[in-house]
């Protein structure tokens, strides 16, 4: 399998549930990202990992907890979410230093919090 | 600071050319990109341009860069219904910015038959 794969594609969860989003890249990249995309709002960068180390956390609430066990895998652990957290969550990867390849995105996980 | 702006919406007739515009503020940008997002999908890299170029052509796509005005455009020739999507421009300022892309808000392109 190639590119950036995200699972699950769709997720419905209650506000008291705990779930995890998974992202896997097969491109040999060394940086990975989580973005949130809500309706009528710009893409929001949530977390950045370079060589498995978190280098950016854009004031994301603690109910979102990222994990990067290696350069190929990235998780987003979710707990006690709110309805306003419903969105498309996109994972991306890139090779540092950034060149013409830019970021490669996965297809996203459509999350609905009920 | 970094800021990338795009118009929200563009409607175009099938077969015509589409031009999507973008302005950015960081004069040290090294690469600028155009991404396409179809419904229910992630962002797909369409093309990019290095900051020392002023034009790049790739089949139906033409990218124009005006560094003086910090203006980027994407022209799609012979627009097809399959080109209906949201188009995002993005800039990278290279290593100094920690490998981060800054995206515009996206332009929704609707192609009418």
JSON list of C-alpha atoms in Angstrom, two decimals:
[
{"chain": "A", "resi": 1, "resn": "UNK", "atom": "CA", "xyz": [0.00, 0.00, 0.00]},
{"chain": "A", "resi": 2, "resn": "UNK", "atom": "CA", "xyz": [1.28, 3.46, -0.85]},
{"chain": "A", "resi": 3, "resn": "UNK", "atom": "CA", "xyz": [0.66, 7.04, 0.23]},
{"chain": "A", "resi": 4, "resn": "UNK", "atom": "CA", "xyz": [-1.04, 8.09, 3.44]},
{"chain": "A", "resi": 5, "resn": "UNK", "atom": "CA", "xyz": [-3.77, 5.85, 4.84]},
{"chain": "A", "resi": 6, "resn": "UNK", "atom": "CA", "xyz": [-6.25, 6.93, 7.49]},
{"chain": "A", "resi": 7, "resn": "UNK", "atom": "CA", "xyz": [-8.62, 4.71, 9.41]},
{"chain": "A", "resi": 8, "resn": "UNK", "atom": "CA", "xyz": [-11.46, 4.68, 10.04]},
{"chain": "A", "resi": 9, "resn": "UNK", "atom": "CA", "xyz": [-12.96, 6.70, 7.18]},
{"chain": "A", "resi": 10, "resn": "UNK", "atom": "CA", "xyz": [-16.05, 7.50, 9.24]},
{"chain": "A", "resi": 11, "resn": "UNK", "atom": "CA", "xyz": [-16.58, 7.53, 12.99]},
{"chain": "A", "resi": 12, "resn": "UNK", "atom": "CA", "xyz": [-19.62, 8.33, 15.10]},
{"chain": "A", "resi": 13, "resn": "UNK", "atom": "CA", "xyz": [-18.99, 8.58, 18.81]},
{"chain": "A", "resi": 14, "resn": "UNK", "atom": "CA", "xyz": [-20.79, 9.71, 21.91]},
{"chain": "A", "resi": 15, "resn": "UNK", "atom": "CA", "xyz": [-19.41, 12.44, 24.10]},
{"chain": "A", "resi": 16, "resn": "UNK", "atom": "CA", "xyz": [-18.35, 9.95, 26.78]},
{"chain": "A", "resi": 17, "resn": "UNK", "atom": "CA", "xyz": [-16.60, 7.53, 24.40]},
{"chain": "A", "resi": 18, "resn": "UNK", "atom": "CA", "xyz": [-12.90, 7.03, 23.83]},
{"chain": "A", "resi": 19, "resn": "UNK", "atom": "CA", "xyz": [-11.72, 6.34, 20.30]},
{"chain": "A", "resi": 20, "resn": "UNK", "atom": "CA", "xyz": [-8.53, 6.64, 18.25]},
{"chain": "A", "resi": 21, "resn": "UNK", "atom": "CA", "xyz": [-7.80, 7.77, 14.72]},
{"chain": "A", "resi": 22, "resn": "UNK", "atom": "CA", "xyz": [-4.93, 6.11, 12.93]},
{"chain": "A", "resi": 23, "resn": "UNK", "atom": "CA", "xyz": [-2.66, 7.40, 10.19]},
{"chain": "A", "resi": 24, "resn": "UNK", "atom": "CA", "xyz": [0.04, 5.44, 8.38]},
{"chain": "A", "resi": 25, "resn": "UNK", "atom": "CA", "xyz": [2.41, 6.66, 5.69]},
{"chain": "A", "resi": 26, "resn": "UNK", "atom": "CA", "xyz": [4.43, 4.47, 3.33]},
{"chain": "A", "resi": 27, "resn": "UNK", "atom": "CA", "xyz": [6.45, 7.28, 1.76]},
{"chain": "A", "resi": 28, "resn": "UNK", "atom": "CA", "xyz": [9.50, 7.28, 4.01]},
{"chain": "A", "resi": 29, "resn": "UNK", "atom": "CA", "xyz": [8.65, 10.78, 5.20]},
{"chain": "A", "resi": 30, "resn": "UNK", "atom": "CA", "xyz": [9.96, 12.10, 8.50]},
{"chain": "A", "resi": 31, "resn": "UNK", "atom": "CA", "xyz": [7.25, 14.60, 9.44]},
{"chain": "A", "resi": 32, "resn": "UNK", "atom": "CA", "xyz": [3.56, 14.00, 10.13]},
{"chain": "A", "resi": 33, "resn": "UNK", "atom": "CA", "xyz": [0.66, 16.34, 10.85]},
{"chain": "A", "resi": 34, "resn": "UNK", "atom": "CA", "xyz": [-2.92, 16.39, 12.09]},
{"chain": "A", "resi": 35, "resn": "UNK", "atom": "CA", "xyz": [-5.34, 18.94, 10.65]},
{"chain": "A", "resi": 36, "resn": "UNK", "atom": "CA", "xyz": [-8.96, 19.66, 11.48]},
{"chain": "A", "resi": 37, "resn": "UNK", "atom": "CA", "xyz": [-11.29, 20.77, 8.71]},
{"chain": "A", "resi": 38, "resn": "UNK", "atom": "CA", "xyz": [-14.69, 22.08, 9.75]},
{"chain": "A", "resi": 39, "resn": "UNK", "atom": "CA", "xyz": [-17.43, 23.35, 7.51]},
{"chain": "A", "resi": 40, "resn": "UNK", "atom": "CA", "xyz": [-16.94, 27.01, 6.56]},
{"chain": "A", "resi": 41, "resn": "UNK", "atom": "CA", "xyz": [-13.65, 27.26, 8.46]},
{"chain": "A", "resi": 42, "resn": "UNK", "atom": "CA", "xyz": [-10.07, 27.18, 7.20]},
{"chain": "A", "resi": 43, "resn": "UNK", "atom": "CA", "xyz": [-7.83, 24.19, 7.70]},
{"chain": "A", "resi": 44, "resn": "UNK", "atom": "CA", "xyz": [-6.61, 24.16, 11.29]},
{"chain": "A", "resi": 45, "resn": "UNK", "atom": "CA", "xyz": [-3.20, 22.72, 12.05]},
{"chain": "A", "resi": 46, "resn": "UNK", "atom": "CA", "xyz": [-3.40, 20.74, 15.27]},
{"chain": "A", "resi": 47, "resn": "UNK", "atom": "CA", "xyz": [-0.12, 18.91, 15.78]},
{"chain": "A", "resi": 48, "resn": "UNK", "atom": "CA", "xyz": [3.24, 18.52, 14.04]},
{"chain": "A", "resi": 49, "resn": "UNK", "atom": "CA", "xyz": [5.71, 15.69, 14.55]},
{"chain": "A", "resi": 50, "resn": "UNK", "atom": "CA", "xyz": [9.25, 15.72, 13.17]},
{"chain": "A", "resi": 51, "resn": "UNK", "atom": "CA", "xyz": [11.26, 12.51, 13.56]},
{"chain": "A", "resi": 52, "resn": "UNK", "atom": "CA", "xyz": [8.65, 11.25, 16.09]},
{"chain": "A", "resi": 53, "resn": "UNK", "atom": "CA", "xyz": [9.02, 14.34, 18.28]},
{"chain": "A", "resi": 54, "resn": "UNK", "atom": "CA", "xyz": [6.13, 16.74, 18.70]},
{"chain": "A", "resi": 55, "resn": "UNK", "atom": "CA", "xyz": [7.25, 20.14, 17.48]},
{"chain": "A", "resi": 56, "resn": "UNK", "atom": "CA", "xyz": [3.96, 21.98, 17.45]},
{"chain": "A", "resi": 57, "resn": "UNK", "atom": "CA", "xyz": [0.71, 21.93, 19.39]},
{"chain": "A", "resi": 58, "resn": "UNK", "atom": "CA", "xyz": [-1.61, 24.69, 18.26]},
{"chain": "A", "resi": 59, "resn": "UNK", "atom": "CA", "xyz": [-3.46, 25.21, 21.54]},
{"chain": "A", "resi": 60, "resn": "UNK", "atom": "CA", "xyz": [-5.44, 22.04, 21.00]},
{"chain": "A", "resi": 61, "resn": "UNK", "atom": "CA", "xyz": [-7.72, 21.00, 23.91]},
{"chain": "A", "resi": 62, "resn": "UNK", "atom": "CA", "xyz": [-6.43, 18.11, 25.98]},
{"chain": "A", "resi": 63, "resn": "UNK", "atom": "CA", "xyz": [-9.36, 15.92, 24.92]},
{"chain": "A", "resi": 64, "resn": "UNK", "atom": "CA", "xyz": [-7.26, 15.39, 21.77]},
{"chain": "A", "resi": 65, "resn": "UNK", "atom": "CA", "xyz": [-4.09, 13.44, 22.50]},
{"chain": "A", "resi": 66, "resn": "UNK", "atom": "CA", "xyz": [-1.63, 12.62, 19.71]},
{"chain": "A", "resi": 67, "resn": "UNK", "atom": "CA", "xyz": [0.82, 9.75, 19.66]},
{"chain": "A", "resi": 68, "resn": "UNK", "atom": "CA", "xyz": [3.64, 9.12, 17.22]},
{"chain": "A", "resi": 69, "resn": "UNK", "atom": "CA", "xyz": [5.36, 5.79, 18.00]},
{"chain": "A", "resi": 70, "resn": "UNK", "atom": "CA", "xyz": [7.53, 5.93, 14.87]},
{"chain": "A", "resi": 71, "resn": "UNK", "atom": "CA", "xyz": [7.97, 8.02, 11.74]},
{"chain": "A", "resi": 72, "resn": "UNK", "atom": "CA", "xyz": [5.39, 5.98, 9.84]},
{"chain": "A", "resi": 73, "resn": "UNK", "atom": "CA", "xyz": [2.49, 6.01, 12.28]},
{"chain": "A", "resi": 74, "resn": "UNK", "atom": "CA", "xyz": [0.46, 8.74, 13.91]},
{"chain": "A", "resi": 75, "resn": "UNK", "atom": "CA", "xyz": [-2.55, 8.42, 16.17]},
{"chain": "A", "resi": 76, "resn": "UNK", "atom": "CA", "xyz": [-5.07, 10.86, 17.54]},
{"chain": "A", "resi": 77, "resn": "UNK", "atom": "CA", "xyz": [-6.71, 9.64, 20.74]},
{"chain": "A", "resi": 78, "resn": "UNK", "atom": "CA", "xyz": [-10.10, 11.16, 21.46]},
{"chain": "A", "resi": 79, "resn": "UNK", "atom": "CA", "xyz": [-12.01, 11.31, 24.75]},
{"chain": "A", "resi": 80, "resn": "UNK", "atom": "CA", "xyz": [-14.94, 13.29, 26.11]},
{"chain": "A", "resi": 81, "resn": "UNK", "atom": "CA", "xyz": [-15.39, 15.18, 22.88]},
{"chain": "A", "resi": 82, "resn": "UNK", "atom": "CA", "xyz": [-17.95, 17.90, 22.23]},
{"chain": "A", "resi": 83, "resn": "UNK", "atom": "CA", "xyz": [-20.37, 18.17, 19.30]},
{"chain": "A", "resi": 84, "resn": "UNK", "atom": "CA", "xyz": [-18.33, 21.08, 17.93]},
{"chain": "A", "resi": 85, "resn": "UNK", "atom": "CA", "xyz": [-15.43, 18.65, 17.48]},
{"chain": "A", "resi": 86, "resn": "UNK", "atom": "CA", "xyz": [-17.34, 17.04, 14.62]},
{"chain": "A", "resi": 87, "resn": "UNK", "atom": "CA", "xyz": [-15.19, 17.61, 11.54]},
{"chain": "A", "resi": 88, "resn": "UNK", "atom": "CA", "xyz": [-12.97, 15.98, 8.94]},
{"chain": "A", "resi": 89, "resn": "UNK", "atom": "CA", "xyz": [-9.63, 15.10, 10.50]},
{"chain": "A", "resi": 90, "resn": "UNK", "atom": "CA", "xyz": [-6.81, 14.99, 7.99]},
{"chain": "A", "resi": 91, "resn": "UNK", "atom": "CA", "xyz": [-3.41, 13.46, 8.43]},
{"chain": "A", "resi": 92, "resn": "UNK", "atom": "CA", "xyz": [-0.48, 14.51, 6.25]},
{"chain": "A", "resi": 93, "resn": "UNK", "atom": "CA", "xyz": [3.19, 13.66, 5.92]},
{"chain": "A", "resi": 94, "resn": "UNK", "atom": "CA", "xyz": [6.18, 15.35, 4.35]},
{"chain": "A", "resi": 95, "resn": "UNK", "atom": "CA", "xyz": [9.92, 15.05, 3.92]},
{"chain": "A", "resi": 96, "resn": "UNK", "atom": "CA", "xyz": [12.06, 17.59, 5.72]},
{"chain": "A", "resi": 97, "resn": "UNK", "atom": "CA", "xyz": [13.36, 19.88, 4.30]},
{"chain": "A", "resi": 98, "resn": "UNK", "atom": "CA", "xyz": [10.15, 20.68, 2.51]},
{"chain": "A", "resi": 99, "resn": "UNK", "atom": "CA", "xyz": [10.45, 20.86, -1.25]},
{"chain": "A", "resi": 100, "resn": "UNK", "atom": "CA", "xyz": [8.25, 20.57, -4.26]},
{"chain": "A", "resi": 101, "resn": "UNK", "atom": "CA", "xyz": [6.54, 17.50, -2.87]},
{"chain": "A", "resi": 102, "resn": "UNK", "atom": "CA", "xyz": [4.77, 19.54, -0.21]},
{"chain": "A", "resi": 103, "resn": "UNK", "atom": "CA", "xyz": [2.52, 17.57, 2.07]},
{"chain": "A", "resi": 104, "resn": "UNK", "atom": "CA", "xyz": [0.83, 14.29, 1.15]},
{"chain": "A", "resi": 105, "resn": "UNK", "atom": "CA", "xyz": [-2.60, 14.01, 2.69]},
{"chain": "A", "resi": 106, "resn": "UNK", "atom": "CA", "xyz": [-4.70, 11.05, 3.64]},
{"chain": "A", "resi": 107, "resn": "UNK", "atom": "CA", "xyz": [-8.38, 10.84, 2.75]},
{"chain": "A", "resi": 108, "resn": "UNK", "atom": "CA", "xyz": [-9.41, 11.88, 6.23]},
{"chain": "A", "resi": 109, "resn": "UNK", "atom": "CA", "xyz": [-11.65, 10.57, 8.97]},
{"chain": "A", "resi": 110, "resn": "UNK", "atom": "CA", "xyz": [-15.13, 12.10, 9.09]},
{"chain": "A", "resi": 111, "resn": "UNK", "atom": "CA", "xyz": [-15.92, 12.36, 12.80]},
{"chain": "A", "resi": 112, "resn": "UNK", "atom": "CA", "xyz": [-19.39, 12.96, 14.15]},
{"chain": "A", "resi": 113, "resn": "UNK", "atom": "CA", "xyz": [-19.83, 13.53, 17.89]},
{"chain": "A", "resi": 114, "resn": "UNK", "atom": "CA", "xyz": [-23.35, 12.90, 19.13]},
{"chain": "B", "resi": 1, "resn": "UNK", "atom": "CA", "xyz": [3.04, 37.06, 10.08]},
{"chain": "B", "resi": 2, "resn": "UNK", "atom": "CA", "xyz": [1.89, 34.54, 7.54]},
{"chain": "B", "resi": 3, "resn": "UNK", "atom": "CA", "xyz": [-1.47, 34.94, 5.86]},
{"chain": "B", "resi": 4, "resn": "UNK", "atom": "CA", "xyz": [-2.79, 33.40, 2.66]},
{"chain": "B", "resi": 5, "resn": "UNK", "atom": "CA", "xyz": [-6.06, 34.63, 1.17]},
{"chain": "B", "resi": 6, "resn": "UNK", "atom": "CA", "xyz": [-8.30, 33.36, -1.60]},
{"chain": "B", "resi": 7, "resn": "UNK", "atom": "CA", "xyz": [-11.70, 34.23, -2.93]},
{"chain": "B", "resi": 8, "resn": "UNK", "atom": "CA", "xyz": [-14.42, 31.88, -1.70]},
{"chain": "B", "resi": 9, "resn": "UNK", "atom": "CA", "xyz": [-16.19, 30.85, -4.85]},
{"chain": "B", "resi": 10, "resn": "UNK", "atom": "CA", "xyz": [-15.80, 30.64, -8.64]},
{"chain": "B", "resi": 11, "resn": "UNK", "atom": "CA", "xyz": [-18.38, 29.53, -11.16]},
{"chain": "B", "resi": 12, "resn": "UNK", "atom": "CA", "xyz": [-17.26, 28.63, -14.67]},
{"chain": "B", "resi": 13, "resn": "UNK", "atom": "CA", "xyz": [-18.83, 27.12, -17.75]},
{"chain": "B", "resi": 14, "resn": "UNK", "atom": "CA", "xyz": [-17.51, 23.80, -19.01]},
{"chain": "B", "resi": 15, "resn": "UNK", "atom": "CA", "xyz": [-14.86, 24.32, -21.69]},
{"chain": "B", "resi": 16, "resn": "UNK", "atom": "CA", "xyz": [-13.93, 27.80, -20.48]},
{"chain": "B", "resi": 17, "resn": "UNK", "atom": "CA", "xyz": [-10.75, 28.66, -18.59]},
{"chain": "B", "resi": 18, "resn": "UNK", "atom": "CA", "xyz": [-10.80, 29.05, -14.82]},
{"chain": "B", "resi": 19, "resn": "UNK", "atom": "CA", "xyz": [-8.48, 31.38, -12.95]},
{"chain": "B", "resi": 20, "resn": "UNK", "atom": "CA", "xyz": [-8.12, 31.03, -9.19]},
{"chain": "B", "resi": 21, "resn": "UNK", "atom": "CA", "xyz": [-6.24, 33.76, -7.38]},
{"chain": "B", "resi": 22, "resn": "UNK", "atom": "CA", "xyz": [-4.30, 33.79, -4.13]},
{"chain": "B", "resi": 23, "resn": "UNK", "atom": "CA", "xyz": [-2.37, 36.42, -2.20]},
{"chain": "B", "resi": 24, "resn": "UNK", "atom": "CA", "xyz": [0.20, 35.78, 0.48]},
{"chain": "B", "resi": 25, "resn": "UNK", "atom": "CA", "xyz": [2.15, 37.96, 2.84]},
{"chain": "B", "resi": 26, "resn": "UNK", "atom": "CA", "xyz": [5.45, 36.21, 3.55]},
{"chain": "B", "resi": 27, "resn": "UNK", "atom": "CA", "xyz": [8.01, 37.46, 1.06]},
{"chain": "B", "resi": 28, "resn": "UNK", "atom": "CA", "xyz": [10.48, 34.74, 2.05]},
{"chain": "B", "resi": 29, "resn": "UNK", "atom": "CA", "xyz": [8.27, 31.93, 0.72]},
{"chain": "B", "resi": 30, "resn": "UNK", "atom": "CA", "xyz": [10.36, 29.35, -1.09]},
{"chain": "B", "resi": 31, "resn": "UNK", "atom": "CA", "xyz": [7.65, 27.14, -2.56]},
{"chain": "B", "resi": 32, "resn": "UNK", "atom": "CA", "xyz": [4.00, 27.81, -3.34]},
{"chain": "B", "resi": 33, "resn": "UNK", "atom": "CA", "xyz": [1.52, 25.05, -3.95]},
{"chain": "B", "resi": 34, "resn": "UNK", "atom": "CA", "xyz": [-1.91, 24.36, -5.31]},
{"chain": "B", "resi": 35, "resn": "UNK", "atom": "CA", "xyz": [-4.00, 21.57, -3.82]},
{"chain": "B", "resi": 36, "resn": "UNK", "atom": "CA", "xyz": [-7.35, 20.18, -4.94]},
{"chain": "B", "resi": 37, "resn": "UNK", "atom": "CA", "xyz": [-9.94, 18.69, -2.60]},
{"chain": "B", "resi": 38, "resn": "UNK", "atom": "CA", "xyz": [-12.86, 16.72, -3.99]},
{"chain": "B", "resi": 39, "resn": "UNK", "atom": "CA", "xyz": [-15.92, 16.02, -1.81]},
{"chain": "B", "resi": 40, "resn": "UNK", "atom": "CA", "xyz": [-15.21, 13.60, 1.01]},
{"chain": "B", "resi": 41, "resn": "UNK", "atom": "CA", "xyz": [-11.52, 13.35, 0.18]},
{"chain": "B", "resi": 42, "resn": "UNK", "atom": "CA", "xyz": [-8.21, 14.69, 1.39]},
{"chain": "B", "resi": 43, "resn": "UNK", "atom": "CA", "xyz": [-6.13, 17.34, -0.32]},
{"chain": "B", "resi": 44, "resn": "UNK", "atom": "CA", "xyz": [-4.28, 16.30, -3.46]},
{"chain": "B", "resi": 45, "resn": "UNK", "atom": "CA", "xyz": [-1.19, 18.18, -4.60]},
{"chain": "B", "resi": 46, "resn": "UNK", "atom": "CA", "xyz": [-1.82, 19.53, -8.10]},
{"chain": "B", "resi": 47, "resn": "UNK", "atom": "CA", "xyz": [1.30, 21.52, -8.75]},
{"chain": "B", "resi": 48, "resn": "UNK", "atom": "CA", "xyz": [3.88, 23.76, -7.14]},
{"chain": "B", "resi": 49, "resn": "UNK", "atom": "CA", "xyz": [6.18, 26.58, -8.15]},
{"chain": "B", "resi": 50, "resn": "UNK", "atom": "CA", "xyz": [9.56, 27.54, -6.78]},
{"chain": "B", "resi": 51, "resn": "UNK", "atom": "CA", "xyz": [9.86, 31.16, -5.77]},
{"chain": "B", "resi": 52, "resn": "UNK", "atom": "CA", "xyz": [12.51, 32.01, -8.37]},
{"chain": "B", "resi": 53, "resn": "UNK", "atom": "CA", "xyz": [10.11, 31.12, -11.18]},
{"chain": "B", "resi": 54, "resn": "UNK", "atom": "CA", "xyz": [7.31, 33.27, -12.51]},
{"chain": "B", "resi": 55, "resn": "UNK", "atom": "CA", "xyz": [5.43, 30.68, -14.51]},
{"chain": "B", "resi": 56, "resn": "UNK", "atom": "CA", "xyz": [5.00, 26.94, -14.63]},
{"chain": "B", "resi": 57, "resn": "UNK", "atom": "CA", "xyz": [2.86, 24.96, -17.04]},
{"chain": "B", "resi": 58, "resn": "UNK", "atom": "CA", "xyz": [1.71, 21.39, -16.55]},
{"chain": "B", "resi": 59, "resn": "UNK", "atom": "CA", "xyz": [-0.78, 20.14, -19.16]},
{"chain": "B", "resi": 60, "resn": "UNK", "atom": "CA", "xyz": [-4.03, 22.08, -18.54]},
{"chain": "B", "resi": 61, "resn": "UNK", "atom": "CA", "xyz": [-2.61, 23.87, -15.50]},
{"chain": "B", "resi": 62, "resn": "UNK", "atom": "CA", "xyz": [-0.66, 27.14, -15.59]},
{"chain": "B", "resi": 63, "resn": "UNK", "atom": "CA", "xyz": [0.71, 28.71, -12.43]},
{"chain": "B", "resi": 64, "resn": "UNK", "atom": "CA", "xyz": [1.69, 32.36, -12.43]},
{"chain": "B", "resi": 65, "resn": "UNK", "atom": "CA", "xyz": [3.70, 33.92, -9.63]},
{"chain": "B", "resi": 66, "resn": "UNK", "atom": "CA", "xyz": [4.14, 37.64, -9.10]},
{"chain": "B", "resi": 67, "resn": "UNK", "atom": "CA", "xyz": [6.58, 37.96, -6.24]},
{"chain": "B", "resi": 68, "resn": "UNK", "atom": "CA", "xyz": [6.48, 41.73, -6.20]},
{"chain": "B", "resi": 69, "resn": "UNK", "atom": "CA", "xyz": [2.73, 41.74, -5.57]},
{"chain": "B", "resi": 70, "resn": "UNK", "atom": "CA", "xyz": [2.80, 38.43, -3.63]},
{"chain": "B", "resi": 71, "resn": "UNK", "atom": "CA", "xyz": [0.16, 37.07, -5.96]},
{"chain": "B", "resi": 72, "resn": "UNK", "atom": "CA", "xyz": [-0.25, 33.49, -7.14]},
{"chain": "B", "resi": 73, "resn": "UNK", "atom": "CA", "xyz": [-2.76, 32.23, -9.66]},
{"chain": "B", "resi": 74, "resn": "UNK", "atom": "CA", "xyz": [-3.83, 28.90, -11.09]},
{"chain": "B", "resi": 75, "resn": "UNK", "atom": "CA", "xyz": [-5.32, 28.77, -14.55]},
{"chain": "B", "resi": 76, "resn": "UNK", "atom": "CA", "xyz": [-7.17, 25.64, -15.63]},
{"chain": "B", "resi": 77, "resn": "UNK", "atom": "CA", "xyz": [-7.65, 25.45, -19.39]},
{"chain": "B", "resi": 78, "resn": "UNK", "atom": "CA", "xyz": [-10.70, 23.73, -20.92]},
{"chain": "B", "resi": 79, "resn": "UNK", "atom": "CA", "xyz": [-12.36, 23.29, -17.53]},
{"chain": "B", "resi": 80, "resn": "UNK", "atom": "CA", "xyz": [-14.23, 20.01, -17.10]},
{"chain": "B", "resi": 81, "resn": "UNK", "atom": "CA", "xyz": [-16.98, 18.97, -14.69]},
{"chain": "B", "resi": 82, "resn": "UNK", "atom": "CA", "xyz": [-14.40, 16.82, -12.92]},
{"chain": "B", "resi": 83, "resn": "UNK", "atom": "CA", "xyz": [-12.55, 20.01, -12.02]},
{"chain": "B", "resi": 84, "resn": "UNK", "atom": "CA", "xyz": [-15.36, 20.97, -9.63]},
{"chain": "B", "resi": 85, "resn": "UNK", "atom": "CA", "xyz": [-13.67, 20.94, -6.22]},
{"chain": "B", "resi": 86, "resn": "UNK", "atom": "CA", "xyz": [-12.14, 23.18, -3.58]},
{"chain": "B", "resi": 87, "resn": "UNK", "atom": "CA", "xyz": [-8.72, 24.55, -4.49]},
{"chain": "B", "resi": 88, "resn": "UNK", "atom": "CA", "xyz": [-6.24, 25.58, -1.82]},
{"chain": "B", "resi": 89, "resn": "UNK", "atom": "CA", "xyz": [-3.09, 27.58, -2.28]},
{"chain": "B", "resi": 90, "resn": "UNK", "atom": "CA", "xyz": [-0.32, 27.20, 0.28]},
{"chain": "B", "resi": 91, "resn": "UNK", "atom": "CA", "xyz": [3.08, 28.69, 0.95]},
{"chain": "B", "resi": 92, "resn": "UNK", "atom": "CA", "xyz": [6.18, 27.31, 2.58]},
{"chain": "B", "resi": 93, "resn": "UNK", "atom": "CA", "xyz": [8.97, 29.40, 3.93]},
{"chain": "B", "resi": 94, "resn": "UNK", "atom": "CA", "xyz": [11.30, 26.44, 4.19]},
{"chain": "B", "resi": 95, "resn": "UNK", "atom": "CA", "xyz": [13.34, 25.29, 7.14]},
{"chain": "B", "resi": 96, "resn": "UNK", "atom": "CA", "xyz": [13.05, 28.55, 9.03]},
{"chain": "B", "resi": 97, "resn": "UNK", "atom": "CA", "xyz": [9.33, 27.95, 9.39]},
{"chain": "B", "resi": 98, "resn": "UNK", "atom": "CA", "xyz": [9.83, 24.44, 10.64]},
{"chain": "B", "resi": 99, "resn": "UNK", "atom": "CA", "xyz": [8.58, 22.73, 7.53]},
{"chain": "B", "resi": 100, "resn": "UNK", "atom": "CA", "xyz": [5.11, 24.21, 7.91]},
{"chain": "B", "resi": 101, "resn": "UNK", "atom": "CA", "xyz": [2.72, 25.03, 5.11]},
{"chain": "B", "resi": 102, "resn": "UNK", "atom": "CA", "xyz": [0.26, 27.87, 5.51]},
{"chain": "B", "resi": 103, "resn": "UNK", "atom": "CA", "xyz": [-2.97, 27.27, 3.62]},
{"chain": "B", "resi": 104, "resn": "UNK", "atom": "CA", "xyz": [-5.51, 29.68, 2.24]},
{"chain": "B", "resi": 105, "resn": "UNK", "atom": "CA", "xyz": [-9.18, 29.24, 3.04]},
{"chain": "B", "resi": 106, "resn": "UNK", "atom": "CA", "xyz": [-9.88, 27.51, -0.27]},
{"chain": "B", "resi": 107, "resn": "UNK", "atom": "CA", "xyz": [-11.81, 28.49, -3.41]},
{"chain": "B", "resi": 108, "resn": "UNK", "atom": "CA", "xyz": [-14.82, 26.41, -4.29]},
{"chain": "B", "resi": 109, "resn": "UNK", "atom": "CA", "xyz": [-14.98, 25.96, -8.07]},
{"chain": "B", "resi": 110, "resn": "UNK", "atom": "CA", "xyz": [-18.26, 24.94, -9.63]},
{"chain": "B", "resi": 111, "resn": "UNK", "atom": "CA", "xyz": [-18.19, 23.89, -13.27]},
{"chain": "B", "resi": 112, "resn": "UNK", "atom": "CA", "xyz": [-21.52, 24.19, -15.05]},
{"chain": "B", "resi": 113, "resn": "UNK", "atom": "CA", "xyz": [-22.26, 22.05, -18.12]}
]
